[in-house]
Amino acid sequence: MLLREVTGRLTQTELAHLGSGEVGYIRKMRSEEVSRCFPEAPDIDPDVDLWALFGADGTPILLTDNRSSTFYKAAEDELKTVSLH
């Protein structure tokens, strides 16, 4: 991962790629949000709890109704996971 001294500044490009290929974030999603991030997904029942795994740059990786699956996929892709609240 790219690290700089506290006094150093990251360029926009460096910031955009920070954690790329190393960090993934997991978040709960509502069914109405799915088509924005996963346009190929079918219509989903609004009562289903959904979980998504994204790359550090926001690239969607996985959509599932099983939270544990997001952690398994992240481990498979060797990503350190963080959760968004």
JSON list of N, CA and C in Angstrom, two decimals:
[
{"chain": "A", "resi": 1, "resn": "MET", "atom": "N", "xyz": [0.85, -1.17, 0.00]},
{"chain": "A", "resi": 1, "resn": "MET", "atom": "CA", "xyz": [0.00, 0.00, 0.00]},
{"chain": "A", "resi": 1, "resn": "MET", "atom": "C", "xyz": [0.89, 1.24, 0.00]},
{"chain": "A", "resi": 2, "resn": "LEU", "atom": "N", "xyz": [0.52, 2.25, -0.71]},
{"chain": "A", "resi": 2, "resn": "LEU", "atom": "CA", "xyz": [1.27, 3.49, -0.82]},
{"chain": "A", "resi": 2, "resn": "LEU", "atom": "C", "xyz": [1.14, 4.29, 0.46]},
{"chain": "A", "resi": 3, "resn": "LEU", "atom": "N", "xyz": [2.26, 4.61, 1.10]},
{"chain": "A", "resi": 3, "resn": "LEU", "atom": "CA", "xyz": [2.25, 5.43, 2.31]},
{"chain": "A", "resi": 3, "resn": "LEU", "atom": "C", "xyz": [3.14, 6.63, 2.10]},
{"chain": "A", "resi": 4, "resn": "ARG", "atom": "N", "xyz": [2.73, 7.74, 2.66]},
{"chain": "A", "resi": 4, "resn": "ARG", "atom": "CA", "xyz": [3.52, 8.96, 2.59]},
{"chain": "A", "resi": 4, "resn": "ARG", "atom": "C", "xyz": [3.70, 9.52, 4.00]},
{"chain": "A", "resi": 5, "resn": "GLU", "atom": "N", "xyz": [4.69, 10.39, 4.17]},
{"chain": "A", "resi": 5, "resn": "GLU", "atom": "CA", "xyz": [4.84, 11.07, 5.45]},
{"chain": "A", "resi": 5, "resn": "GLU", "atom": "C", "xyz": [3.63, 11.95, 5.66]},
{"chain": "A", "resi": 6, "resn": "VAL", "atom": "N", "xyz": [3.36, 12.26, 6.92]},
{"chain": "A", "resi": 6, "resn": "VAL", "atom": "CA", "xyz": [2.19, 13.07, 7.25]},
{"chain": "A", "resi": 6, "resn": "VAL", "atom": "C", "xyz": [2.23, 14.41, 6.53]},
{"chain": "A", "resi": 7, "resn": "THR", "atom": "N", "xyz": [3.41, 14.95, 6.32]},
{"chain": "A", "resi": 7, "resn": "THR", "atom": "CA", "xyz": [3.53, 16.25, 5.65]},
{"chain": "A", "resi": 7, "resn": "THR", "atom": "C", "xyz": [3.39, 16.14, 4.14]},
{"chain": "A", "resi": 8, "resn": "GLY", "atom": "N", "xyz": [3.51, 14.93, 3.60]},
{"chain": "A", "resi": 8, "resn": "GLY", "atom": "CA", "xyz": [3.39, 14.74, 2.15]},
{"chain": "A", "resi": 8, "resn": "GLY", "atom": "C", "xyz": [1.94, 14.84, 1.71]},
{"chain": "A", "resi": 9, "resn": "ARG", "atom": "N", "xyz": [1.74, 15.10, 0.44]},
{"chain": "A", "resi": 9, "resn": "ARG", "atom": "CA", "xyz": [0.39, 15.18, -0.10]},
{"chain": "A", "resi": 9, "resn": "ARG", "atom": "C", "xyz": [0.24, 14.15, -1.21]},
{"chain": "A", "resi": 10, "resn": "LEU", "atom": "N", "xyz": [-0.93, 13.56, -1.25]},
{"chain": "A", "resi": 10, "resn": "LEU", "atom": "CA", "xyz": [-1.24, 12.61, -2.32]},
{"chain": "A", "resi": 10, "resn": "LEU", "atom": "C", "xyz": [-1.88, 13.36, -3.48]},
{"chain": "A", "resi": 11, "resn": "THR", "atom": "N", "xyz": [-1.54, 12.95, -4.67]},
{"chain": "A", "resi": 11, "resn": "THR", "atom": "CA", "xyz": [-2.22, 13.50, -5.83]},
{"chain": "A", "resi": 11, "resn": "THR", "atom": "C", "xyz": [-3.60, 12.85, -5.91]},
{"chain": "A", "resi": 12, "resn": "GLN", "atom": "N", "xyz": [-4.49, 13.40, -6.72]},
{"chain": "A", "resi": 12, "resn": "GLN", "atom": "CA", "xyz": [-5.81, 12.80, -6.88]},
{"chain": "A", "resi": 12, "resn": "GLN", "atom": "C", "xyz": [-5.71, 11.38, -7.43]},
{"chain": "A", "resi": 13, "resn": "THR", "atom": "N", "xyz": [-4.78, 11.17, -8.33]},
{"chain": "A", "resi": 13, "resn": "THR", "atom": "CA", "xyz": [-4.59, 9.83, -8.90]},
{"chain": "A", "resi": 13, "resn": "THR", "atom": "C", "xyz": [-4.10, 8.86, -7.84]},
{"chain": "A", "resi": 14, "resn": "GLU", "atom": "N", "xyz": [-3.15, 9.27, -7.02]},
{"chain": "A", "resi": 14, "resn": "GLU", "atom": "CA", "xyz": [-2.64, 8.41, -5.95]},
{"chain": "A", "resi": 14, "resn": "GLU", "atom": "C", "xyz": [-3.75, 8.09, -4.95]},
{"chain": "A", "resi": 15, "resn": "LEU", "atom": "N", "xyz": [-4.54, 9.08, -4.61]},
{"chain": "A", "resi": 15, "resn": "LEU", "atom": "CA", "xyz": [-5.64, 8.87, -3.68]},
{"chain": "A", "resi": 15, "resn": "LEU", "atom": "C", "xyz": [-6.67, 7.90, -4.25]},
{"chain": "A", "resi": 16, "resn": "ALA", "atom": "N", "xyz": [-6.98, 8.04, -5.53]},
{"chain": "A", "resi": 16, "resn": "ALA", "atom": "CA", "xyz": [-7.96, 7.17, -6.18]},
{"chain": "A", "resi": 16, "resn": "ALA", "atom": "C", "xyz": [-7.50, 5.71, -6.19]},
{"chain": "A", "resi": 17, "resn": "HIS", "atom": "N", "xyz": [-6.19, 5.47, -6.21]},
{"chain": "A", "resi": 17, "resn": "HIS", "atom": "CA", "xyz": [-5.66, 4.11, -6.28]},
{"chain": "A", "resi": 17, "resn": "HIS", "atom": "C", "xyz": [-5.20, 3.57, -4.93]},
{"chain": "A", "resi": 18, "resn": "LEU", "atom": "N", "xyz": [-5.36, 4.36, -3.88]},
{"chain": "A", "resi": 18, "resn": "LEU", "atom": "CA", "xyz": [-4.94, 3.95, -2.54]},
{"chain": "A", "resi": 18, "resn": "LEU", "atom": "C", "xyz": [-5.70, 2.69, -2.12]},
{"chain": "A", "resi": 19, "resn": "GLY", "atom": "N", "xyz": [-5.01, 1.66, -1.81]},
{"chain": "A", "resi": 19, "resn": "GLY", "atom": "CA", "xyz": [-5.62, 0.40, -1.38]},
{"chain": "A", "resi": 19, "resn": "GLY", "atom": "C", "xyz": [-6.09, -0.49, -2.51]},
{"chain": "A", "resi": 20, "resn": "SER", "atom": "N", "xyz": [-5.91, -0.06, -3.74]},
{"chain": "A", "resi": 20, "resn": "SER", "atom": "CA", "xyz": [-6.38, -0.84, -4.89]},
{"chain": "A", "resi": 20, "resn": "SER", "atom": "C", "xyz": [-5.72, -2.21, -4.90]},
{"chain": "A", "resi": 21, "resn": "GLY", "atom": "N", "xyz": [-6.54, -3.25, -4.99]},
{"chain": "A", "resi": 21, "resn": "GLY", "atom": "CA", "xyz": [-6.03, -4.61, -5.01]},
{"chain": "A", "resi": 21, "resn": "GLY", "atom": "C", "xyz": [-5.63, -5.14, -3.65]},
{"chain": "A", "resi": 22, "resn": "GLU", "atom": "N", "xyz": [-5.79, -4.31, -2.60]},
{"chain": "A", "resi": 22, "resn": "GLU", "atom": "CA", "xyz": [-5.40, -4.72, -1.26]},
{"chain": "A", "resi": 22, "resn": "GLU", "atom": "C", "xyz": [-6.54, -4.63, -0.26]},
{"chain": "A", "resi": 23, "resn": "VAL", "atom": "N", "xyz": [-7.44, -3.68, -0.47]},
{"chain": "A", "resi": 23, "resn": "VAL", "atom": "CA", "xyz": [-8.52, -3.43, 0.48]},
{"chain": "A", "resi": 23, "resn": "VAL", "atom": "C", "xyz": [-9.86, -3.58, -0.23]},
{"chain": "A", "resi": 24, "resn": "GLY", "atom": "N", "xyz": [-10.80, -4.20, 0.46]},
{"chain": "A", "resi": 24, "resn": "GLY", "atom": "CA", "xyz": [-12.17, -4.28, -0.03]},
{"chain": "A", "resi": 24, "resn": "GLY", "atom": "C", "xyz": [-13.10, -3.84, 1.08]},
{"chain": "A", "resi": 25, "resn": "TYR", "atom": "N", "xyz": [-14.19, -3.23, 0.72]},
{"chain": "A", "resi": 25, "resn": "TYR", "atom": "CA", "xyz": [-15.14, -2.85, 1.76]},
{"chain": "A", "resi": 25, "resn": "TYR", "atom": "C", "xyz": [-16.47, -3.54, 1.55]},
{"chain": "A", "resi": 26, "resn": "ILE", "atom": "N", "xyz": [-17.09, -3.84, 2.68]},
{"chain": "A", "resi": 26, "resn": "ILE", "atom": "CA", "xyz": [-18.35, -4.57, 2.70]},
{"chain": "A", "resi": 26, "resn": "ILE", "atom": "C", "xyz": [-19.42, -3.64, 3.24]},
{"chain": "A", "resi": 27, "resn": "ARG", "atom": "N", "xyz": [-20.56, -3.65, 2.57]},
{"chain": "A", "resi": 27, "resn": "ARG", "atom": "CA", "xyz": [-21.66, -2.85, 3.10]},
{"chain": "A", "resi": 27, "resn": "ARG", "atom": "C", "xyz": [-23.00, -3.49, 2.78]},
{"chain": "A", "resi": 28, "resn": "LYS", "atom": "N", "xyz": [-23.95, -3.22, 3.64]},
{"chain": "A", "resi": 28, "resn": "LYS", "atom": "CA", "xyz": [-25.31, -3.69, 3.43]},
{"chain": "A", "resi": 28, "resn": "LYS", "atom": "C", "xyz": [-25.95, -2.80, 2.38]},
{"chain": "A", "resi": 29, "resn": "MET", "atom": "N", "xyz": [-26.75, -3.39, 1.51]},
{"chain": "A", "resi": 29, "resn": "MET", "atom": "CA", "xyz": [-27.40, -2.62, 0.45]},
{"chain": "A", "resi": 29, "resn": "MET", "atom": "C", "xyz": [-28.90, -2.85, 0.48]},
{"chain": "A", "resi": 30, "resn": "ARG", "atom": "N", "xyz": [-29.64, -1.85, 0.04]},
{"chain": "A", "resi": 30, "resn": "ARG", "atom": "CA", "xyz": [-31.08, -1.98, -0.16]},
{"chain": "A", "resi": 30, "resn": "ARG", "atom": "C", "xyz": [-31.31, -2.40, -1.61]},
{"chain": "A", "resi": 31, "resn": "SER", "atom": "N", "xyz": [-32.40, -3.09, -1.85]},
{"chain": "A", "resi": 31, "resn": "SER", "atom": "CA", "xyz": [-32.68, -3.59, -3.20]},
{"chain": "A", "resi": 31, "resn": "SER", "atom": "C", "xyz": [-32.74, -2.47, -4.23]},
{"chain": "A", "resi": 32, "resn": "GLU", "atom": "N", "xyz": [-33.22, -1.29, -3.84]},
{"chain": "A", "resi": 32, "resn": "GLU", "atom": "CA", "xyz": [-33.32, -0.19, -4.79]},
{"chain": "A", "resi": 32, "resn": "GLU", "atom": "C", "xyz": [-31.96, 0.41, -5.17]},
{"chain": "A", "resi": 33, "resn": "GLU", "atom": "N", "xyz": [-30.91, 0.09, -4.42]},
{"chain": "A", "resi": 33, "resn": "GLU", "atom": "CA", "xyz": [-29.56, 0.57, -4.74]},
{"chain": "A", "resi": 33, "resn": "GLU", "atom": "C", "xyz": [-28.83, -0.35, -5.71]},
{"chain": "A", "resi": 34, "resn": "VAL", "atom": "N", "xyz": [-29.28, -1.57, -5.84]},
{"chain": "A", "resi": 34, "resn": "VAL", "atom": "CA", "xyz": [-28.56, -2.60, -6.56]},
{"chain": "A", "resi": 34, "resn": "VAL", "atom": "C", "xyz": [-28.29, -2.23, -8.02]},
{"chain": "A", "resi": 35, "resn": "SER", "atom": "N", "xyz": [-29.29, -1.74, -8.73]},
{"chain": "A", "resi": 35, "resn": "SER", "atom": "CA", "xyz": [-29.11, -1.50, -10.17]},
{"chain": "A", "resi": 35, "resn": "SER", "atom": "C", "xyz": [-28.05, -0.44, -10.46]},
{"chain": "A", "resi": 36, "resn": "ARG", "atom": "N", "xyz": [-27.81, 0.46, -9.52]},
{"chain": "A", "resi": 36, "resn": "ARG", "atom": "CA", "xyz": [-26.78, 1.48, -9.72]},
{"chain": "A", "resi": 36, "resn": "ARG", "atom": "C", "xyz": [-25.38, 0.86, -9.72]},
{"chain": "A", "resi": 37, "resn": "CYS", "atom": "N", "xyz": [-25.14, -0.07, -8.82]},
{"chain": "A", "resi": 37, "resn": "CYS", "atom": "CA", "xyz": [-23.82, -0.68, -8.69]},
{"chain": "A", "resi": 37, "resn": "CYS", "atom": "C", "xyz": [-23.67, -2.00, -9.46]},
{"chain": "A", "resi": 38, "resn": "PHE", "atom": "N", "xyz": [-24.78, -2.71, -9.61]},
{"chain": "A", "resi": 38, "resn": "PHE", "atom": "CA", "xyz": [-24.79, -4.01, -10.27]},
{"chain": "A", "resi": 38, "resn": "PHE", "atom": "C", "xyz": [-25.88, -4.01, -11.34]},
{"chain": "A", "resi": 39, "resn": "PRO", "atom": "N", "xyz": [-25.67, -3.31, -12.45]},
{"chain": "A", "resi": 39, "resn": "PRO", "atom": "CA", "xyz": [-26.73, -3.15, -13.46]},
{"chain": "A", "resi": 39, "resn": "PRO", "atom": "C", "xyz": [-27.21, -4.46, -14.07]},
{"chain": "A", "resi": 40, "resn": "GLU", "atom": "N", "xyz": [-26.41, -5.51, -14.03]},
{"chain": "A", "resi": 40, "resn": "GLU", "atom": "CA", "xyz": [-26.81, -6.79, -14.61]},
{"chain": "A", "resi": 40, "resn": "GLU", "atom": "C", "xyz": [-27.66, -7.63, -13.66]},
{"chain": "A", "resi": 41, "resn": "ALA", "atom": "N", "xyz": [-27.83, -7.19, -12.42]},
{"chain": "A", "resi": 41, "resn": "ALA", "atom": "CA", "xyz": [-28.59, -7.96, -11.44]},
{"chain": "A", "resi": 41, "resn": "ALA", "atom": "C", "xyz": [-30.09, -7.93, -11.77]},
{"chain": "A", "resi": 42, "resn": "PRO", "atom": "N", "xyz": [-30.77, -9.04, -11.51]},
{"chain": "A", "resi": 42, "resn": "PRO", "atom": "CA", "xyz": [-32.22, -9.07, -11.73]},
{"chain": "A", "resi": 42, "resn": "PRO", "atom": "C", "xyz": [-32.94, -8.25, -10.65]},
{"chain": "A", "resi": 43, "resn": "ASP", "atom": "N", "xyz": [-34.24, -8.05, -10.82]},
{"chain": "A", "resi": 43, "resn": "ASP", "atom": "CA", "xyz": [-35.02, -7.40, -9.77]},
{"chain": "A", "resi": 43, "resn": "ASP", "atom": "C", "xyz": [-34.97, -8.25, -8.51]},
{"chain": "A", "resi": 44, "resn": "ILE", "atom": "N", "xyz": [-34.82, -7.59, -7.37]},
{"chain": "A", "resi": 44, "resn": "ILE", "atom": "CA", "xyz": [-34.64, -8.31, -6.11]},
{"chain": "A", "resi": 44, "resn": "ILE", "atom": "C", "xyz": [-35.74, -7.91, -5.14]},
{"chain": "A", "resi": 45, "resn": "ASP", "atom": "N", "xyz": [-36.26, -8.88, -4.44]},
{"chain": "A", "resi": 45, "resn": "ASP", "atom": "CA", "xyz": [-37.30, -8.65, -3.43]},
{"chain": "A", "resi": 45, "resn": "ASP", "atom": "C", "xyz": [-36.78, -7.64, -2.40]},
{"chain": "A", "resi": 46, "resn": "PRO", "atom": "N", "xyz": [-37.53, -6.58, -2.13]},
{"chain": "A", "resi": 46, "resn": "PRO", "atom": "CA", "xyz": [-37.08, -5.56, -1.18]},
{"chain": "A", "resi": 46, "resn": "PRO", "atom": "C", "xyz": [-36.93, -6.07, 0.25]},
{"chain": "A", "resi": 47, "resn": "ASP", "atom": "N", "xyz": [-37.51, -7.23, 0.56]},
{"chain": "A", "resi": 47, "resn": "ASP", "atom": "CA", "xyz": [-37.39, -7.78, 1.92]},
{"chain": "A", "resi": 47, "resn": "ASP", "atom": "C", "xyz": [-36.11, -8.58, 2.14]},
{"chain": "A", "resi": 48, "resn": "VAL", "atom": "N", "xyz": [-35.35, -8.80, 1.10]},
{"chain": "A", "resi": 48, "resn": "VAL", "atom": "CA", "xyz": [-34.11, -9.58, 1.20]},
{"chain": "A", "resi": 48, "resn": "VAL", "atom": "C", "xyz": [-32.97, -8.68, 1.67]},
{"chain": "A", "resi": 49, "resn": "ASP", "atom": "N", "xyz": [-32.24, -9.13, 2.70]},
{"chain": "A", "resi": 49, "resn": "ASP", "atom": "CA", "xyz": [-31.03, -8.42, 3.14]},
{"chain": "A", "resi": 49, "resn": "ASP", "atom": "C", "xyz": [-29.92, -8.71, 2.15]},
{"chain": "A", "resi": 50, "resn": "LEU", "atom": "N", "xyz": [-29.29, -7.66, 1.66]},
{"chain": "A", "resi": 50, "resn": "LEU", "atom": "CA", "xyz": [-28.23, -7.81, 0.67]},
{"chain": "A", "resi": 50, "resn": "LEU", "atom": "C", "xyz": [-26.92, -7.26, 1.21]},
{"chain": "A", "resi": 51, "resn": "TRP", "atom": "N", "xyz": [-25.83, -7.90, 0.80]},
{"chain": "A", "resi": 51, "resn": "TRP", "atom": "CA", "xyz": [-24.49, -7.48, 1.17]},
{"chain": "A", "resi": 51, "resn": "TRP", "atom": "C", "xyz": [-23.66, -7.38, -0.10]},
{"chain": "A", "resi": 52, "resn": "ALA", "atom": "N", "xyz": [-22.79, -6.37, -0.13]},
{"chain": "A", "resi": 52, "resn": "ALA", "atom": "CA", "xyz": [-21.95, -6.17, -1.31]},
{"chain": "A", "resi": 52, "resn": "ALA", "atom": "C", "xyz": [-20.49, -6.01, -0.89]},
{"chain": "A", "resi": 53, "resn": "LEU", "atom": "N", "xyz": [-19.62, -6.51, -1.74]},
{"chain": "A", "resi": 53, "resn": "LEU", "atom": "CA", "xyz": [-18.17, -6.33, -1.59]},
{"chain": "A", "resi": 53, "resn": "LEU", "atom": "C", "xyz": [-17.71, -5.43, -2.73]},
{"chain": "A", "resi": 54, "resn": "PHE", "atom": "N", "xyz": [-16.97, -4.39, -2.38]},
{"chain": "A", "resi": 54, "resn": "PHE", "atom": "CA", "xyz": [-16.44, -3.44, -3.36]},
{"chain": "A", "resi": 54, "resn": "PHE", "atom": "C", "xyz": [-14.93, -3.35, -3.19]},
{"chain": "A", "resi": 55, "resn": "GLY", "atom": "N", "xyz": [-14.23, -3.08, -4.29]},
{"chain": "A", "resi": 55, "resn": "GLY", "atom": "CA", "xyz": [-12.81, -2.79, -4.23]},
{"chain": "A", "resi": 55, "resn": "GLY", "atom": "C", "xyz": [-12.60, -1.42, -3.59]},
{"chain": "A", "resi": 56, "resn": "ALA", "atom": "N", "xyz": [-11.39, -1.12, -3.20]},
{"chain": "A", "resi": 56, "resn": "ALA", "atom": "CA", "xyz": [-11.08, 0.16, -2.56]},
{"chain": "A", "resi": 56, "resn": "ALA", "atom": "C", "xyz": [-11.48, 1.35, -3.42]},
{"chain": "A", "resi": 57, "resn": "ASP", "atom": "N", "xyz": [-11.46, 1.17, -4.73]},
{"chain": "A", "resi": 57, "resn": "ASP", "atom": "CA", "xyz": [-11.82, 2.26, -5.65]},
{"chain": "A", "resi": 57, "resn": "ASP", "atom": "C", "xyz": [-13.31, 2.31, -5.95]},
{"chain": "A", "resi": 58, "resn": "GLY", "atom": "N", "xyz": [-14.10, 1.44, -5.29]},
{"chain": "A", "resi": 58, "resn": "GLY", "atom": "CA", "xyz": [-15.54, 1.43, -5.49]},
{"chain": "A", "resi": 58, "resn": "GLY", "atom": "C", "xyz": [-16.03, 0.45, -6.53]},
{"chain": "A", "resi": 59, "resn": "THR", "atom": "N", "xyz": [-15.12, -0.30, -7.14]},
{"chain": "A", "resi": 59, "resn": "THR", "atom": "CA", "xyz": [-15.51, -1.28, -8.14]},
{"chain": "A", "resi": 59, "resn": "THR", "atom": "C", "xyz": [-16.33, -2.40, -7.48]},
{"chain": "A", "resi": 60, "resn": "PRO", "atom": "N", "xyz": [-17.55, -2.67, -7.97]},
{"chain": "A", "resi": 60, "resn": "PRO", "atom": "CA", "xyz": [-18.34, -3.75, -7.39]},
{"chain": "A", "resi": 60, "resn": "PRO", "atom": "C", "xyz": [-17.73, -5.11, -7.70]},
{"chain": "A", "resi": 61, "resn": "ILE", "atom": "N", "xyz": [-17.66, -5.96, -6.68]},
{"chain": "A", "resi": 61, "resn": "ILE", "atom": "CA", "xyz": [-17.06, -7.28, -6.82]},
{"chain": "A", "resi": 61, "resn": "ILE", "atom": "C", "xyz": [-18.10, -8.38, -6.63]},
{"chain": "A", "resi": 62, "resn": "LEU", "atom": "N", "xyz": [-18.94, -8.25, -5.61]},
{"chain": "A", "resi": 62, "resn": "LEU", "atom": "CA", "xyz": [-19.88, -9.33, -5.28]},
{"chain": "A", "resi": 62, "resn": "LEU", "atom": "C", "xyz": [-21.13, -8.75, -4.65]},
{"chain": "A", "resi": 63, "resn": "LEU", "atom": "N", "xyz": [-22.28, -9.31, -5.02]},
{"chain": "A", "resi": 63, "resn": "LEU", "atom": "CA", "xyz": [-23.56, -9.01, -4.38]},
{"chain": "A", "resi": 63, "resn": "LEU", "atom": "C", "xyz": [-24.15, -10.32, -3.93]},
{"chain": "A", "resi": 64, "resn": "THR", "atom": "N", "xyz": [-24.58, -10.39, -2.67]},
{"chain": "A", "resi": 64, "resn": "THR", "atom": "CA", "xyz": [-25.09, -11.65, -2.12]},
{"chain": "A", "resi": 64, "resn": "THR", "atom": "C", "xyz": [-26.09, -11.37, -1.01]},
{"chain": "A", "resi": 65, "resn": "ASP", "atom": "N", "xyz": [-26.86, -12.39, -0.67]},
{"chain": "A", "resi": 65, "resn": "ASP", "atom": "CA", "xyz": [-27.76, -12.27, 0.48]},
{"chain": "A", "resi": 65, "resn": "ASP", "atom": "C", "xyz": [-27.14, -12.93, 1.71]},
{"chain": "A", "resi": 66, "resn": "ASN", "atom": "N", "xyz": [-25.88, -13.31, 1.61]},
{"chain": "A", "resi": 66, "resn": "ASN", "atom": "CA", "xyz": [-25.18, -13.98, 2.70]},
{"chain": "A", "resi": 66, "resn": "ASN", "atom": "C", "xyz": [-23.93, -13.17, 3.05]},
{"chain": "A", "resi": 67, "resn": "ARG", "atom": "N", "xyz": [-23.96, -12.51, 4.20]},
{"chain": "A", "resi": 67, "resn": "ARG", "atom": "CA", "xyz": [-22.84, -11.65, 4.59]},
{"chain": "A", "resi": 67, "resn": "ARG", "atom": "C", "xyz": [-21.51, -12.41, 4.62]},
{"chain": "A", "resi": 68, "resn": "SER", "atom": "N", "xyz": [-21.52, -13.63, 5.10]},
{"chain": "A", "resi": 68, "resn": "SER", "atom": "CA", "xyz": [-20.29, -14.42, 5.17]},
{"chain": "A", "resi": 68, "resn": "SER", "atom": "C", "xyz": [-19.64, -14.60, 3.81]},
{"chain": "A", "resi": 69, "resn": "SER", "atom": "N", "xyz": [-20.45, -14.68, 2.78]},
{"chain": "A", "resi": 69, "resn": "SER", "atom": "CA", "xyz": [-19.91, -14.86, 1.42]},
{"chain": "A", "resi": 69, "resn": "SER", "atom": "C", "xyz": [-19.02, -13.70, 1.01]},
{"chain": "A", "resi": 70, "resn": "THR", "atom": "N", "xyz": [-19.32, -12.50, 1.49]},
{"chain": "A", "resi": 70, "resn": "THR", "atom": "CA", "xyz": [-18.48, -11.35, 1.14]},
{"chain": "A", "resi": 70, "resn": "THR", "atom": "C", "xyz": [-17.08, -11.51, 1.73]},
{"chain": "A", "resi": 71, "resn": "PHE", "atom": "N", "xyz": [-17.01, -12.03, 2.95]},
{"chain": "A", "resi": 71, "resn": "PHE", "atom": "CA", "xyz": [-15.70, -12.24, 3.58]},
{"chain": "A", "resi": 71, "resn": "PHE", "atom": "C", "xyz": [-14.93, -13.36, 2.89]},
{"chain": "A", "resi": 72, "resn": "TYR", "atom": "N", "xyz": [-15.62, -14.42, 2.50]},
{"chain": "A", "resi": 72, "resn": "TYR", "atom": "CA", "xyz": [-14.96, -15.52, 1.78]},
{"chain": "A", "resi": 72, "resn": "TYR", "atom": "C", "xyz": [-14.40, -15.03, 0.44]},
{"chain": "A", "resi": 73, "resn": "LYS", "atom": "N", "xyz": [-15.18, -14.24, -0.27]},
{"chain": "A", "resi": 73, "resn": "LYS", "atom": "CA", "xyz": [-14.72, -13.72, -1.56]},
{"chain": "A", "resi": 73, "resn": "LYS", "atom": "C", "xyz": [-13.53, -12.78, -1.37]},
{"chain": "A", "resi": 74, "resn": "ALA", "atom": "N", "xyz": [-13.60, -11.94, -0.35]},
{"chain": "A", "resi": 74, "resn": "ALA", "atom": "CA", "xyz": [-12.48, -11.03, -0.08]},
{"chain": "A", "resi": 74, "resn": "ALA", "atom": "C", "xyz": [-11.21, -11.83, 0.23]},
{"chain": "A", "resi": 75, "resn": "ALA", "atom": "N", "xyz": [-11.34, -12.88, 1.03]},
{"chain": "A", "resi": 75, "resn": "ALA", "atom": "CA", "xyz": [-10.18, -13.71, 1.36]},
{"chain": "A", "resi": 75, "resn": "ALA", "atom": "C", "xyz": [-9.64, -14.39, 0.11]},
{"chain": "A", "resi": 76, "resn": "GLU", "atom": "N", "xyz": [-10.55, -14.87, -0.74]},
{"chain": "A", "resi": 76, "resn": "GLU", "atom": "CA", "xyz": [-10.15, -15.51, -1.99]},
{"chain": "A", "resi": 76, "resn": "GLU", "atom": "C", "xyz": [-9.36, -14.54, -2.87]},
{"chain": "A", "resi": 77, "resn": "ASP", "atom": "N", "xyz": [-9.77, -13.27, -2.86]},
{"chain": "A", "resi": 77, "resn": "ASP", "atom": "CA", "xyz": [-9.10, -12.25, -3.66]},
{"chain": "A", "resi": 77, "resn": "ASP", "atom": "C", "xyz": [-7.96, -11.56, -2.91]},
{"chain": "A", "resi": 78, "resn": "GLU", "atom": "N", "xyz": [-7.65, -12.07, -1.70]},
{"chain": "A", "resi": 78, "resn": "GLU", "atom": "CA", "xyz": [-6.57, -11.55, -0.85]},
{"chain": "A", "resi": 78, "resn": "GLU", "atom": "C", "xyz": [-6.76, -10.06, -0.54]},
{"chain": "A", "resi": 79, "resn": "LEU", "atom": "N", "xyz": [-8.00, -9.69, -0.20]},
{"chain": "A", "resi": 79, "resn": "LEU", "atom": "CA", "xyz": [-8.32, -8.32, 0.16]},
{"chain": "A", "resi": 79, "resn": "LEU", "atom": "C", "xyz": [-8.51, -8.22, 1.67]},
{"chain": "A", "resi": 80, "resn": "LYS", "atom": "N", "xyz": [-7.96, -7.18, 2.26]},
{"chain": "A", "resi": 80, "resn": "LYS", "atom": "CA", "xyz": [-8.24, -6.88, 3.66]},
{"chain": "A", "resi": 80, "resn": "LYS", "atom": "C", "xyz": [-9.59, -6.19, 3.68]},
{"chain": "A", "resi": 81, "resn": "THR", "atom": "N", "xyz": [-10.50, -6.65, 4.54]},
{"chain": "A", "resi": 81, "resn": "THR", "atom": "CA", "xyz": [-11.85, -6.11, 4.52]},
{"chain": "A", "resi": 81, "resn": "THR", "atom": "C", "xyz": [-12.07, -5.03, 5.58]},
{"chain": "A", "resi": 82, "resn": "VAL", "atom": "N", "xyz": [-12.86, -4.06, 5.20]},
{"chain": "A", "resi": 82, "resn": "VAL", "atom": "CA", "xyz": [-13.35, -3.03, 6.12]},
{"chain": "A", "resi": 82, "resn": "VAL", "atom": "C", "xyz": [-14.84, -2.92, 5.88]},
{"chain": "A", "resi": 83, "resn": "SER", "atom": "N", "xyz": [-15.57, -2.51, 6.90]},
{"chain": "A", "resi": 83, "resn": "SER", "atom": "CA", "xyz": [-17.02, -2.36, 6.78]},
{"chain": "A", "resi": 83, "resn": "SER", "atom": "C", "xyz": [-17.39, -0.89, 6.82]},
{"chain": "A", "resi": 84, "resn": "LEU", "atom": "N", "xyz": [-18.39, -0.53, 6.05]},
{"chain": "A", "resi": 84, "resn": "LEU", "atom": "CA", "xyz": [-18.93, 0.83, 6.08]},
{"chain": "A", "resi": 84, "resn": "LEU", "atom": "C", "xyz": [-20.20, 0.80, 6.90]},
{"chain": "A", "resi": 85, "resn": "HIS", "atom": "N", "xyz": [-20.38, 1.83, 7.70]},
{"chain": "A", "resi": 85, "resn": "HIS", "atom": "CA", "xyz": [-21.58, 1.90, 8.54]},
{"chain": "A", "resi": 85, "resn": "HIS", "atom": "C", "xyz": [-22.44, 3.05, 8.10]}
]
